[in-house]
């Protein structure tokens, strides 16, 4: 008789990979963050990729006000991409849901929170391809507002002001969306993407940075980061692969790409801080329009895990200003 399969990778009990290749995902996760119930925002789920059974969650404010007066302008659209090291996470998790409630109410925007296929069952570039599929669904929607009599799209939404917001691995995916738009691979028909917001983007590389060397964060360690890369990168590839390292030896050269404006937000105490800072510095040296904001003493997920905190309010103002500056 053969031995029973052994656990070879364990992501905090939420995801376990066994020696025979099988994967266990827990459906009983003890979330520390309670779900926020905010009557100022409506939400509903929608299927955007029937073939892969992928859903997104739409959020819109019940009323829009600017300086106390009703805003008669069309609402901008935010595509939100959740984090989780490409291996865990969902639009339904409290951290993602609460963050999108805050974005919708605080920015007077329609927010689309997308799901994507997760590793290791679906290694990269599956997640990037699914994000492209969601963008194409939004493009289709811009041309079919009356399709099926969906009252959700009877409001005034501005397909000429679309922003992509990615958290952690979602920030990495947002970067790759920016590359696809900038290279012309992704046709902007029907929508106009005005900018990308990368919240602590999950980038990697074989050579360790100073921030990666520690100290560890309360909820994040270098061991966890490395495990996510082992599980998500194409089999046999290392952290200098273009999916991980934007400036790796085989990564595309960015000089010639017409990148839309990018905002990078990171905490100074994050393991990922140095990579986010280097990313912004290099793009600025290439003449790209990029803003870099660092929050002193903050760790990974400071915005998504408590989007109604005082520091999150500061981040919201920075995102709002970025959107306003790039809406004309």
PDB file of C-alpha atoms in Angstrom, residues 44 140-141 144-154:
ATOM      1  CA  UNK A  44     -25.188  42.698  -6.459  1.00  0.00           C
ATOM      2  CA  UNK A 140     -19.404  44.878 -23.996  1.00  0.00           C
ATOM      3  CA  UNK A 141     -21.605  46.396 -21.295  1.00  0.00           C
ATOM      4  CA  UNK A 144     -25.298  47.090 -24.390  1.00  0.00           C
ATOM      5  CA  UNK A 145     -26.667  49.227 -21.568  1.00  0.00           C
ATOM      6  CA  UNK A 146     -30.261  48.171 -22.155  1.00  0.00           C
ATOM      7  CA  UNK A 147     -29.484  44.462 -22.517  1.00  0.00           C
ATOM      8  CA  UNK A 148     -31.865  42.282 -20.526  1.00  0.00           C
ATOM      9  CA  UNK A 149     -33.563  45.239 -18.867  1.00  0.00           C
ATOM     10  CA  UNK A 150     -30.981  45.333 -16.084  1.00  0.00           C
ATOM     11  CA  UNK A 151     -31.950  48.364 -13.989  1.00  0.00           C
ATOM     12  CA  UNK A 152     -28.447  48.521 -12.518  1.00  0.00           C
ATOM     13  CA  UNK A 153     -27.201  50.068 -15.725  1.00  0.00           C
ATOM     14  CA  UNK A 154     -30.001  52.597 -15.966  1.00  0.00           C
TER      15      UNK A 154
END
